[in-house]
Coordinates of C-alpha atoms in Angstrom, one line a residue:
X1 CA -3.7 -33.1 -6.9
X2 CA -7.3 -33.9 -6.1
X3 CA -9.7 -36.5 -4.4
X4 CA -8.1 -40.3 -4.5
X5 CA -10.8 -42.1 -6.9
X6 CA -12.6 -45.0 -4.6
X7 CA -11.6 -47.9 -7.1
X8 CA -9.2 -50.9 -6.5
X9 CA -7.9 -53.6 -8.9
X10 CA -8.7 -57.3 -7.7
X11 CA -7.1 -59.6 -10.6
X12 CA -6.7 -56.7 -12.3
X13 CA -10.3 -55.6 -12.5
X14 CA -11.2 -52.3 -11.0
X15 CA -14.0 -52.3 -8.6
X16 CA -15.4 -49.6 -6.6
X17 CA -15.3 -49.5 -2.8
X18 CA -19.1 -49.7 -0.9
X19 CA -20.7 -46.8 0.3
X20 CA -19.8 -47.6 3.9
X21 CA -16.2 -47.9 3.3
X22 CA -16.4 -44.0 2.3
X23 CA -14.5 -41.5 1.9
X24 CA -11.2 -42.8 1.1
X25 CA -8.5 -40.4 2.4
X26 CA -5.6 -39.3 0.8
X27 CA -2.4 -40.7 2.2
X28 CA 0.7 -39.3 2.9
X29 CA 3.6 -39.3 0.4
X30 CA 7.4 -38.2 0.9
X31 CA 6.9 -35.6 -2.3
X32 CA 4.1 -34.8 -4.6
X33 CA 5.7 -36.0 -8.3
X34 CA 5.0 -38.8 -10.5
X35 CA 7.4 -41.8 -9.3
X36 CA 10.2 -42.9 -11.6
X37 CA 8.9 -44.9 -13.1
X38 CA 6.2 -42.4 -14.8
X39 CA 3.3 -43.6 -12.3
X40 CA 1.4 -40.8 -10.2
X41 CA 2.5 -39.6 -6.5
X42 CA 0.0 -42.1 -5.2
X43 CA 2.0 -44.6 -5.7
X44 CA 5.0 -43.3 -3.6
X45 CA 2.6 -44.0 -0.4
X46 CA 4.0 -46.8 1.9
X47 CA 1.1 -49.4 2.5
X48 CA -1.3 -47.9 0.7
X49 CA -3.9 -51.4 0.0
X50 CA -7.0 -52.1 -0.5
X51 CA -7.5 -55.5 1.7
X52 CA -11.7 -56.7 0.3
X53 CA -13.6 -59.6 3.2
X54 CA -13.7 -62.8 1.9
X55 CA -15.9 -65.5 3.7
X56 CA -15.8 -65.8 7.3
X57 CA -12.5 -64.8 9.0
X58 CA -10.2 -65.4 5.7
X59 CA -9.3 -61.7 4.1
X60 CA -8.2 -61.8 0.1
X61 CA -4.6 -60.7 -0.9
X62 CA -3.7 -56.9 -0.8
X63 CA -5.3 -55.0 -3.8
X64 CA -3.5 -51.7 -5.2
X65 CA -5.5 -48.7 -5.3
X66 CA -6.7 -47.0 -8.0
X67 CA -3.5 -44.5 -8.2
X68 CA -5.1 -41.1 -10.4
X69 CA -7.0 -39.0 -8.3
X70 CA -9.9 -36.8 -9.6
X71 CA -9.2 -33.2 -11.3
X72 CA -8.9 -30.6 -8.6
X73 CA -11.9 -28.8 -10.0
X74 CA -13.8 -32.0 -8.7
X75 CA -14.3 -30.8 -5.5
X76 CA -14.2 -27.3 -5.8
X77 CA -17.4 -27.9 -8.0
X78 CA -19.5 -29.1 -5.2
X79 CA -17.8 -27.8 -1.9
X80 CA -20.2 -24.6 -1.4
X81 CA -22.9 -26.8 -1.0
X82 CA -21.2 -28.8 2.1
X83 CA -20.5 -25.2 3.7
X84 CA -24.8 -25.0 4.1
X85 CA -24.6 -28.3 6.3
X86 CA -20.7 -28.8 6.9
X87 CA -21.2 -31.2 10.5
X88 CA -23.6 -33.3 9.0
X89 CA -21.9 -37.0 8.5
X90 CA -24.7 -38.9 6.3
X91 CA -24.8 -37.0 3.4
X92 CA -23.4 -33.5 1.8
X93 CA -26.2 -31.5 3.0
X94 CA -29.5 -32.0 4.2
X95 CA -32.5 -31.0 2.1
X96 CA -33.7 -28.7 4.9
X97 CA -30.0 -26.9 4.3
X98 CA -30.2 -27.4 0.3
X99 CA -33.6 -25.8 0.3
X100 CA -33.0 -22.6 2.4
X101 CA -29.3 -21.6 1.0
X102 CA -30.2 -22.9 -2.3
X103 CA -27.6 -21.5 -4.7
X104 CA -24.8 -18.8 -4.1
X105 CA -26.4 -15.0 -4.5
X106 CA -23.1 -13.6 -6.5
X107 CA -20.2 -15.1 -7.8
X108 CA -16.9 -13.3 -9.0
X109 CA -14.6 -15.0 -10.9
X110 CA -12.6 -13.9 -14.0
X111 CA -12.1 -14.5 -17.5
X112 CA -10.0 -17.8 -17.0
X113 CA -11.5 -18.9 -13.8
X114 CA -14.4 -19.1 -16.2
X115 CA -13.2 -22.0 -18.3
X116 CA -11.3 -23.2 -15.3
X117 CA -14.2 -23.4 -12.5
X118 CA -17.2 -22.0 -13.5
X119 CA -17.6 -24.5 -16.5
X120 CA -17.6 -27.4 -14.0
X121 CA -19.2 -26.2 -11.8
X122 CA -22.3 -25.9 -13.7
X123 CA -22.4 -29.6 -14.8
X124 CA -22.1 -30.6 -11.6
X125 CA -24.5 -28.4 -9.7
X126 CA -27.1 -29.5 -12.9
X127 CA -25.8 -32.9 -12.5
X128 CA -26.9 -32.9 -8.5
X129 CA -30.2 -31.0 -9.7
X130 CA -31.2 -34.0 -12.3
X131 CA -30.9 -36.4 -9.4
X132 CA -33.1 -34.7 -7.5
X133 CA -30.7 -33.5 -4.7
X134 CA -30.6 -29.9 -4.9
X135 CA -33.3 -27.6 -5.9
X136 CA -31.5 -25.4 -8.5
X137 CA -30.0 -25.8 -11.5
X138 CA -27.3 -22.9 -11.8
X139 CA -24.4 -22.5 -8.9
X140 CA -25.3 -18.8 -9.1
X141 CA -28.3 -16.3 -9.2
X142 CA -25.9 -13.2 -10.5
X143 CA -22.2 -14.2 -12.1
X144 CA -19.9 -10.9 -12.7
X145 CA -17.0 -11.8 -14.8
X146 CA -14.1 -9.2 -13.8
X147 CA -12.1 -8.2 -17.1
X148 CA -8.1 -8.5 -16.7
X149 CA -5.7 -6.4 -15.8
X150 CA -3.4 -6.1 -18.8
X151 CA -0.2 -4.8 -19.3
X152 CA 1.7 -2.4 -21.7
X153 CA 4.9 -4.6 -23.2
X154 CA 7.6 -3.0 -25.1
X155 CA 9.2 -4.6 -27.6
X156 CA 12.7 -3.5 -29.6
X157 CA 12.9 -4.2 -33.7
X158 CA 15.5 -5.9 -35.0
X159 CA 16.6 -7.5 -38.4
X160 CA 16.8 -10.6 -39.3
X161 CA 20.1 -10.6 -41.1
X162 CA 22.8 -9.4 -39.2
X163 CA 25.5 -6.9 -40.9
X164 CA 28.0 -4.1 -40.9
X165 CA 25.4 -1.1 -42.5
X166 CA 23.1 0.9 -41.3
X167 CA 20.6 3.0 -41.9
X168 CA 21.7 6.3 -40.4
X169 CA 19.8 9.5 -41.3
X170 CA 21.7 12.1 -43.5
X171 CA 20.9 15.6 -42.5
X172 CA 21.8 16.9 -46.4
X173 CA 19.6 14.6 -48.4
X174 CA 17.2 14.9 -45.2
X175 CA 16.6 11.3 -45.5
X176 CA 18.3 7.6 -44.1
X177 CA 20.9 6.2 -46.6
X178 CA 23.0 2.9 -46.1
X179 CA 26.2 3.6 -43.7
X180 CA 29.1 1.3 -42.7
X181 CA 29.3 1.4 -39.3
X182 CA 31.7 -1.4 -38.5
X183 CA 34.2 -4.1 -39.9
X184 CA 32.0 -6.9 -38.2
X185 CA 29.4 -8.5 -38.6
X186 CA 26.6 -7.5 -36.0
X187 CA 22.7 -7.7 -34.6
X188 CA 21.2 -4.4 -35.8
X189 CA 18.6 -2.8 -33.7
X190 CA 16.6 0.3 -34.7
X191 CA 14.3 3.0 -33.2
X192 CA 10.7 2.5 -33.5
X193 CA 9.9 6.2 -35.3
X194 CA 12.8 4.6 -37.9
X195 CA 12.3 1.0 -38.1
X196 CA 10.2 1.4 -41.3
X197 CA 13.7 2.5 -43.1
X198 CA 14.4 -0.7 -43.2
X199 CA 12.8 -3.6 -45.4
X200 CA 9.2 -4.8 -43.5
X201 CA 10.7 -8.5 -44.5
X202 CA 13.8 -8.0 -42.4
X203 CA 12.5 -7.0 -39.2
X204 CA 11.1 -9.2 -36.4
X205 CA 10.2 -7.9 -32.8
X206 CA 11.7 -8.6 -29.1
X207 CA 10.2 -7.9 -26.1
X208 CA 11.9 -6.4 -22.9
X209 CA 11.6 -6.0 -19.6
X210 CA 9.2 -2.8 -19.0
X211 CA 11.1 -1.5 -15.9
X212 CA 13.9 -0.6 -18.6
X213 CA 11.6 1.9 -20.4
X214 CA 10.6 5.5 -19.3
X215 CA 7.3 6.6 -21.5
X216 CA 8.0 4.2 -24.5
X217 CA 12.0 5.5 -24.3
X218 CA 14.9 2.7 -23.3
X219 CA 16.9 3.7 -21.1
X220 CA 20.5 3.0 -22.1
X221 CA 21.9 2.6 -18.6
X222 CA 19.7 -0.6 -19.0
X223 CA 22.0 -1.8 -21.7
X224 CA 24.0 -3.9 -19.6
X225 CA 20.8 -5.6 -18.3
X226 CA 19.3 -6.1 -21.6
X227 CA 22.8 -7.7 -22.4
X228 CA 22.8 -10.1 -19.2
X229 CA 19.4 -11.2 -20.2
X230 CA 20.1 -11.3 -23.6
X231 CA 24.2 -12.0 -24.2
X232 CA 23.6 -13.1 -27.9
X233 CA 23.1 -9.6 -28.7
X234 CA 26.3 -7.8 -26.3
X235 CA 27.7 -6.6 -29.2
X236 CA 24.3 -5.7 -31.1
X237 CA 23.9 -1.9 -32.7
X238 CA 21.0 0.1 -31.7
X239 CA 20.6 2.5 -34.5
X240 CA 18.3 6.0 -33.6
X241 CA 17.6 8.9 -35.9
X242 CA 20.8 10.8 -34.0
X243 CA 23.3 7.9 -34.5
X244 CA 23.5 4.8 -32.5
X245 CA 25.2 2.7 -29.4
X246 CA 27.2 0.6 -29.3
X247 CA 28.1 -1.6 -25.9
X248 CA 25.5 1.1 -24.2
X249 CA 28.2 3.9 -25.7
X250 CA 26.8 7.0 -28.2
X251 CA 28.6 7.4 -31.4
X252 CA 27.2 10.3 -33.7
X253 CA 27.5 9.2 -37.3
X254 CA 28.3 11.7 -39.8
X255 CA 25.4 13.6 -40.3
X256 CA 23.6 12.9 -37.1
X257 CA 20.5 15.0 -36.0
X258 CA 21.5 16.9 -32.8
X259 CA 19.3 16.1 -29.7
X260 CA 18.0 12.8 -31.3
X261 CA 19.8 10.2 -29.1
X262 CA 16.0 8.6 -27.4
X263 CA 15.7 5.1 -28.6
X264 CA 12.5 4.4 -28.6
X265 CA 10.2 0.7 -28.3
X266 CA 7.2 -0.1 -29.7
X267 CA 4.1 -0.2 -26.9
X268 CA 1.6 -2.6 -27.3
X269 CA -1.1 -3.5 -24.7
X270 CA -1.2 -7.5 -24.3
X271 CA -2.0 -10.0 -21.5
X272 CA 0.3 -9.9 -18.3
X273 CA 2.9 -12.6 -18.9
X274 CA 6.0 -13.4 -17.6
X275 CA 7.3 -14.4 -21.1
X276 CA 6.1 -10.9 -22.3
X277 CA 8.4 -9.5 -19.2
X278 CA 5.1 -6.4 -18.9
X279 CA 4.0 -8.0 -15.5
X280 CA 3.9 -5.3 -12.7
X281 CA 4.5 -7.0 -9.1
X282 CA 2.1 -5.8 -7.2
X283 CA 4.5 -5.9 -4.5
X284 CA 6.6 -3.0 -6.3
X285 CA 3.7 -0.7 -6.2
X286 CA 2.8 -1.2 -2.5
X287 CA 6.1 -1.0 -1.7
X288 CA 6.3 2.6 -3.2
X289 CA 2.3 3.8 -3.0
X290 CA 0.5 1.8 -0.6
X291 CA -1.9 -1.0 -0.6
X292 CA -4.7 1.7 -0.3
X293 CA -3.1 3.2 -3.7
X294 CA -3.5 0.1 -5.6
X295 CA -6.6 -0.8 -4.7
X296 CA -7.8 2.1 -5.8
X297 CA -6.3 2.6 -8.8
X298 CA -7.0 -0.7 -10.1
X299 CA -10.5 0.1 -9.7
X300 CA -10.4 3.7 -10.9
X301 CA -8.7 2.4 -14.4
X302 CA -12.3 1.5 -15.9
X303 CA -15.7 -0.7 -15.3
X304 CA -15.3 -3.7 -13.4
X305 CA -16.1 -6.3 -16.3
X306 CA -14.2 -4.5 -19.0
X307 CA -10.3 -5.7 -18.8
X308 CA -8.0 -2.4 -18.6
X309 CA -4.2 -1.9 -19.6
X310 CA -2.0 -1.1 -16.8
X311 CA -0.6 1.9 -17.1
X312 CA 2.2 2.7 -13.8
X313 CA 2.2 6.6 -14.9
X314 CA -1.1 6.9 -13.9
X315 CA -1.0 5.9 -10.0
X316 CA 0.4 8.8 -8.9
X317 CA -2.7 10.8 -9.5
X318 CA -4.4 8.9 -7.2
X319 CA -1.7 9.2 -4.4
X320 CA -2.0 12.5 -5.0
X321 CA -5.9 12.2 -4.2
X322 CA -4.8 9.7 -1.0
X323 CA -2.7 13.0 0.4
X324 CA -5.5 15.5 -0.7
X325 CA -7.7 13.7 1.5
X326 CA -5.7 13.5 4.3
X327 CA -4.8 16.9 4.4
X328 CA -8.6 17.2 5.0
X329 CA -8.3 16.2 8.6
X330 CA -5.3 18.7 9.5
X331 CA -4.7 22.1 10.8
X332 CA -1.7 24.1 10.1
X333 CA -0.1 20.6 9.3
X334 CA -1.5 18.6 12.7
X335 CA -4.0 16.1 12.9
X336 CA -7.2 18.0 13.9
X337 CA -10.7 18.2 13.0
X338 CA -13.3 20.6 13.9
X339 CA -16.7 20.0 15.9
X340 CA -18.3 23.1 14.7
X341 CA -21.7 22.6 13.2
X342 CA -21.4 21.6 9.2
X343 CA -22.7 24.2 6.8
X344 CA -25.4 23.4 4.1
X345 CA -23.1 23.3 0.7
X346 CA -20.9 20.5 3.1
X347 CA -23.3 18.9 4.2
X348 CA -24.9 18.6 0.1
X349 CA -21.6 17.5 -0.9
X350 CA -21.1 14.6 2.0
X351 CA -24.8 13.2 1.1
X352 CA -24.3 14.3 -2.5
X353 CA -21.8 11.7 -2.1
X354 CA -22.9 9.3 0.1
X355 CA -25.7 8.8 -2.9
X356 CA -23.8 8.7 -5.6
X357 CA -21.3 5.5 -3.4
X358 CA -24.2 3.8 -2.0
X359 CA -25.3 3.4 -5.8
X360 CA -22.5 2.6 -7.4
X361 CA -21.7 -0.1 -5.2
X362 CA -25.3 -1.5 -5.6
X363 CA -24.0 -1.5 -9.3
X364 CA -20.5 -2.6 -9.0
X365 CA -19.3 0.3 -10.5
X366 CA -16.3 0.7 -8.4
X367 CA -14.5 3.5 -11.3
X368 CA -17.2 5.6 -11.1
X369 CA -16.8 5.6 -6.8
X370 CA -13.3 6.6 -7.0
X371 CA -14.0 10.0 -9.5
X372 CA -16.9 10.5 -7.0
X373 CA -14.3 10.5 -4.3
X374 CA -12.0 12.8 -6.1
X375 CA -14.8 15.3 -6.9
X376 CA -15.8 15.3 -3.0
X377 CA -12.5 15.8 -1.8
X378 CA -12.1 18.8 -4.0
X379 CA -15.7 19.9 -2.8
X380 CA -14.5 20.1 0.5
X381 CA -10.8 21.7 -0.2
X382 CA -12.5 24.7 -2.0
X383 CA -15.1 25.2 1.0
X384 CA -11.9 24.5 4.0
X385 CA -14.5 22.0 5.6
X386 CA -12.5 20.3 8.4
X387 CA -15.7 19.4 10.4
X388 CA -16.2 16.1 12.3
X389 CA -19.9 16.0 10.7
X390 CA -18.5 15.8 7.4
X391 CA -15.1 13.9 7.2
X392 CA -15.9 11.0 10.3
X393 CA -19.2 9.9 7.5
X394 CA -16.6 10.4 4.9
X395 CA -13.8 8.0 6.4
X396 CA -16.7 5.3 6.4
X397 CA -17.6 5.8 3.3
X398 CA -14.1 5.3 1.9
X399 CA -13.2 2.6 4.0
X400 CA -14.2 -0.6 1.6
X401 CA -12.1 0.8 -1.1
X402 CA -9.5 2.4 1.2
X403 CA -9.2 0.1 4.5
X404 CA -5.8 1.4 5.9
X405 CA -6.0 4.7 5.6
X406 CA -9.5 4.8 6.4
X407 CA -8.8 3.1 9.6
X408 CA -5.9 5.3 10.5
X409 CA -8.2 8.2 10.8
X410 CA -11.2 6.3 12.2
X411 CA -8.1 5.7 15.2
X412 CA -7.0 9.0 14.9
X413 CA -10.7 10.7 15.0
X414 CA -10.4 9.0 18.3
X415 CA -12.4 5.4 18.1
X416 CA -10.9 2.4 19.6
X417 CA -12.9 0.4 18.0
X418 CA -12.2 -0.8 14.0
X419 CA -14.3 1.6 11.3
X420 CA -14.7 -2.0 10.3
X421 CA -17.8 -2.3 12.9
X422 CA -19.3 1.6 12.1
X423 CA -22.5 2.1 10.9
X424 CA -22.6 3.0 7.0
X425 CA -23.9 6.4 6.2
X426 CA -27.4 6.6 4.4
X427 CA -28.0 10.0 2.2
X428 CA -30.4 12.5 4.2
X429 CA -32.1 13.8 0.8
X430 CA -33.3 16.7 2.8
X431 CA -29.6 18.0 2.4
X432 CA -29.9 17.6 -1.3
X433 CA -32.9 20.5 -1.9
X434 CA -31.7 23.6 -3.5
X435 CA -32.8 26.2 -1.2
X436 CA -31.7 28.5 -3.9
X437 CA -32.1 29.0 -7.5
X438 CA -29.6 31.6 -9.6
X439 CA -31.8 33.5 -12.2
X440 CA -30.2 34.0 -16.0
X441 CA -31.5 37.7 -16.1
X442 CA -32.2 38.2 -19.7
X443 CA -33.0 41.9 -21.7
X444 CA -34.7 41.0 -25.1
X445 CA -33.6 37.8 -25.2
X446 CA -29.9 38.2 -24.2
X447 CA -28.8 37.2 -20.9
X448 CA -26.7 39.8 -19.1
X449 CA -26.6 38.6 -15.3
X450 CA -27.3 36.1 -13.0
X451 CA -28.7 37.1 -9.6
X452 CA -29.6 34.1 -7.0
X453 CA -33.1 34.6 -5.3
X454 CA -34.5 31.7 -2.4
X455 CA -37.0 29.3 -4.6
X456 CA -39.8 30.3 -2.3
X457 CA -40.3 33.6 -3.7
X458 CA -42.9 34.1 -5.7
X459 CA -42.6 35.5 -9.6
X460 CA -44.1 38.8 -8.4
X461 CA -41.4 39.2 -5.4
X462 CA -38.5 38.1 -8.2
X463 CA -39.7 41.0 -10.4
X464 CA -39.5 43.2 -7.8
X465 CA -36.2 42.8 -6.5
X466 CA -35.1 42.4 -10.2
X467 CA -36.2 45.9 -10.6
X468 CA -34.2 46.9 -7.6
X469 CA -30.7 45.9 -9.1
X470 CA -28.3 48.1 -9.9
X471 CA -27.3 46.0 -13.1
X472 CA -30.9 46.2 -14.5
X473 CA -31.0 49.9 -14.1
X474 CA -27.7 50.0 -16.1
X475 CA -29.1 48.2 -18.8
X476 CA -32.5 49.5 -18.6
X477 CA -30.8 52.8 -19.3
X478 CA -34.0 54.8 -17.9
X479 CA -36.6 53.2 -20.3
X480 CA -39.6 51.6 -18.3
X481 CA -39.4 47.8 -19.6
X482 CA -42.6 47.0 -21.7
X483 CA -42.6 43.5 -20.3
X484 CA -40.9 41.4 -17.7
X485 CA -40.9 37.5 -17.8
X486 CA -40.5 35.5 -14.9
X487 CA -40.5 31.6 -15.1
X488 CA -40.0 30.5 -11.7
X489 CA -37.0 29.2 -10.7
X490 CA -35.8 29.6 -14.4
X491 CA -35.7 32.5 -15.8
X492 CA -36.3 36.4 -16.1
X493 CA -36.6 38.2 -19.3
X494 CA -37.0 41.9 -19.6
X495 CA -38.1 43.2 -22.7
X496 CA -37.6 47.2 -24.1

């Protein structure tokens, strides 16, 4: 469905509306399907015509419309430019408008959108440039092309030929041999450690629905599910190295391997599809993690551009980093947060990361912010920081990849008004200085010890104080050292 083309058919030749007769609106139609007669939905609007002036008072007979409208990327080619001058009602946008937006500064679209949008888009906005009405000839000044989420299908093996013998592993010979296993003629499934038992020609693959598989295992009280789906194969065999089912039942054959009942899929990582049955609803995981979850662990499963598989074990490490951080802001299990002054390794870690964020967003490198996040909030859970210095900056800082929560403890910290509106936090590099420096202390050559001494000593003071140790005079064993080496803020080396 897309713009109505502004052509009508007198004596059956098309001719194109005047300029001042423009734009032709879409009418309204009882449904939005071709008629049936095959024509398109245009034609089911009532009184749709196109009525051209003849001389004087006399109008000509009622001319049908041109009933195909343009392809919905049509407009969506174009419409960014009428959002730079969207009142104006003589043309799409003024050149005054044109030449101060110009074109869009970033533009995120993925793989498909690429061929579906950004392809058009492109002709058109050279198109407009040829004709002189807009000054630039790409949509964009910087595209980013997001990679896809992909998923992880599992597939079953069967053969083509259906039968009454199996392949069923015989613990004597310690190999599989060719067993009878019923009177009828059946669909024969097999393990995916096993499949290879049978001949390569005879085997083709299924796929299943992923929520009936536990780590590349089927789970057989999902038999009766794969059966409703699938009720050509209700009374298939699914053969494993231990014996096989039948009807979702275990029956051990004769030699059967104890403990080897998993029947196992082949995983494979593919595109999300529906006919693939590997596509994780989104809803599902909010449902049982949280938006905030998600979001972050779609971004935490690699760079932006590069397209990932999905991989639902992996989420609940980063619900488990969600909780970590929340603990952050309780005391003795109660929302509470300290207003005692924030000591110098916090305050390095909250710049430390407050950096390393402001960065990676620069650079869209949205993974890389989530394992700074991680390494932070274990910063701070080894150093029992519950300061309001430190975690109020550090709710901001989360808040464009974790909205909700961040904004239930911006409310909780006490705000009324949304973290949405608080100033970002900028890195005080002052914080980042090493005050300190931890000296290898080396005899001959061979480092011993490490003792920390403030980086504004001098070498003279470090040797000193070296001397003073109660390490050094163990291994200086009451020999007077022949030479001592200081490299500032690197290194001390006795020699004896």
């Amino acid at each position: 469905w897309g713009e109505p083309i502004p052509v009508y058919y007198q004596d059956g030749i098309p001719k194109v509306l005047s300029e001042h007769e423009l734009p032709l609106l879409l009418p309204e139609v009882d449904k939005y399907l071709p008629t049936e007669s095959g024509e398109p939905p245009l034609a089911r609007a009532k009184d749709w015509k196109y009525n051209p002036e003849t001389k004087g008072e006399d109008r000509g007979e009622d001319c049908e419309y041109e009933y195909s409208t343009m392809p919905g990327w049509a407009g969506s080619s174009w419409y960014f430019l009428r959002y730079m001058d969207a009142h104006n009602d003589k043309e799409f946008a003024s050149k005054e408008a044109v030449n101060y937006w110009q074109n869009v500064d970033l533009y995120i679209g993925g793989a498909e959108h690429a061929t579906g949008h950004l392809l058009y888009v492109r002709f058109w906005t050279k198109f407009l440039n040829d004709l002189g009405l807009i000054p630039c000839d790409e949509p964009a000044k910087k595209l980013i092309n997001q990679g896809m989420i992909q998923g992880v299908s599992d597939k079953l093996y069967k053969t083509k030929s259906k039968g009454n013998t199996a392949w069923l592993f015989n613990k004597e010979k310690q190999q599989f041999i060719p067993s009878t296993i019923s009177n009828d003629i059946h669909d024969i499934f097999y393990s995916s450690d096993i499949y290879k038992v049978v001949d390569p020609n005879d085997i083709i693959e299924i796929n299943i629905d992923i929520n009936w598989v536990n780590n590349g295992v089927f789970k057989t009280e999902h038999f009766s599910d794969l059966f409703l789906r699938l009720p050509e194969y209700k009374n298939a065999y699914f053969v494993c190295e231990g014996g096989y089912y039948y009807k979702g039942k275990f029956y051990d054959n004769e030699w059967h391997v104890e403990g080897k009942r998993d029947f196992k899929t082949k995983q494979e990582v593919e595109k999300m599809s529906k006919s693939k049955w590997n596509v994780v609803s989104p809803d599902d995981m909010v449902e049982q993690y949280g938006a905030d979850c998600l979001r972050l662990y779609e971004m935490f499963l690699g760079p932006l551009e590069q397209s990932k598989p999905w991989n639902t074990n992996g989420i609940s490490g980063v619900s488990n980093f969600i909780r970590k951080l929340w603990r952050l802001y309780e005391k003795d299990d109660v929302f509470a947060v300290s207003n005692e002054p924030a000591t110098k390794p916090e305050l390095k870690t909250l710049h430390k990361t407050i950096k390393k964020i402001a960065h990676d967003i620069e650079n869209f490198s949205f993974n890389t912010s989530v394992s700074n996040f991680m390494i932070c909030v274990n910063e701070l859970t080894e150093q029992k920081c519950n300061k309001r210095e430190i975690l109020e900056p550090l709710a901001i800082l989360i808040s464009p990849y974790a909205p909700h929560i961040a904004e239930e403890l911006w409310n909780k910290l006490g705000h009324t008004e949304s973290i949405t509106y608080a100033t970002f936090p900028t890195c005080i590099e002052e914080f980042l200085v090493e005050s300190t420096f931890n000296y290898p202390v080396s005899f001959n050559g061979k480092t011993r010890f490490f003792q920390e001494y403030d980086r504004s000593l001098s070498k003279e003071d470090v040797e000193k104080e070296v001397l003073t140790l109660e390490q050094t005079q163990k291994y200086l064993e009451g020999k007077t050292p022949k030479k001592i080496i200081v490299v500032h803020n690197k290194i001390v080396n006795i020699v004896i």
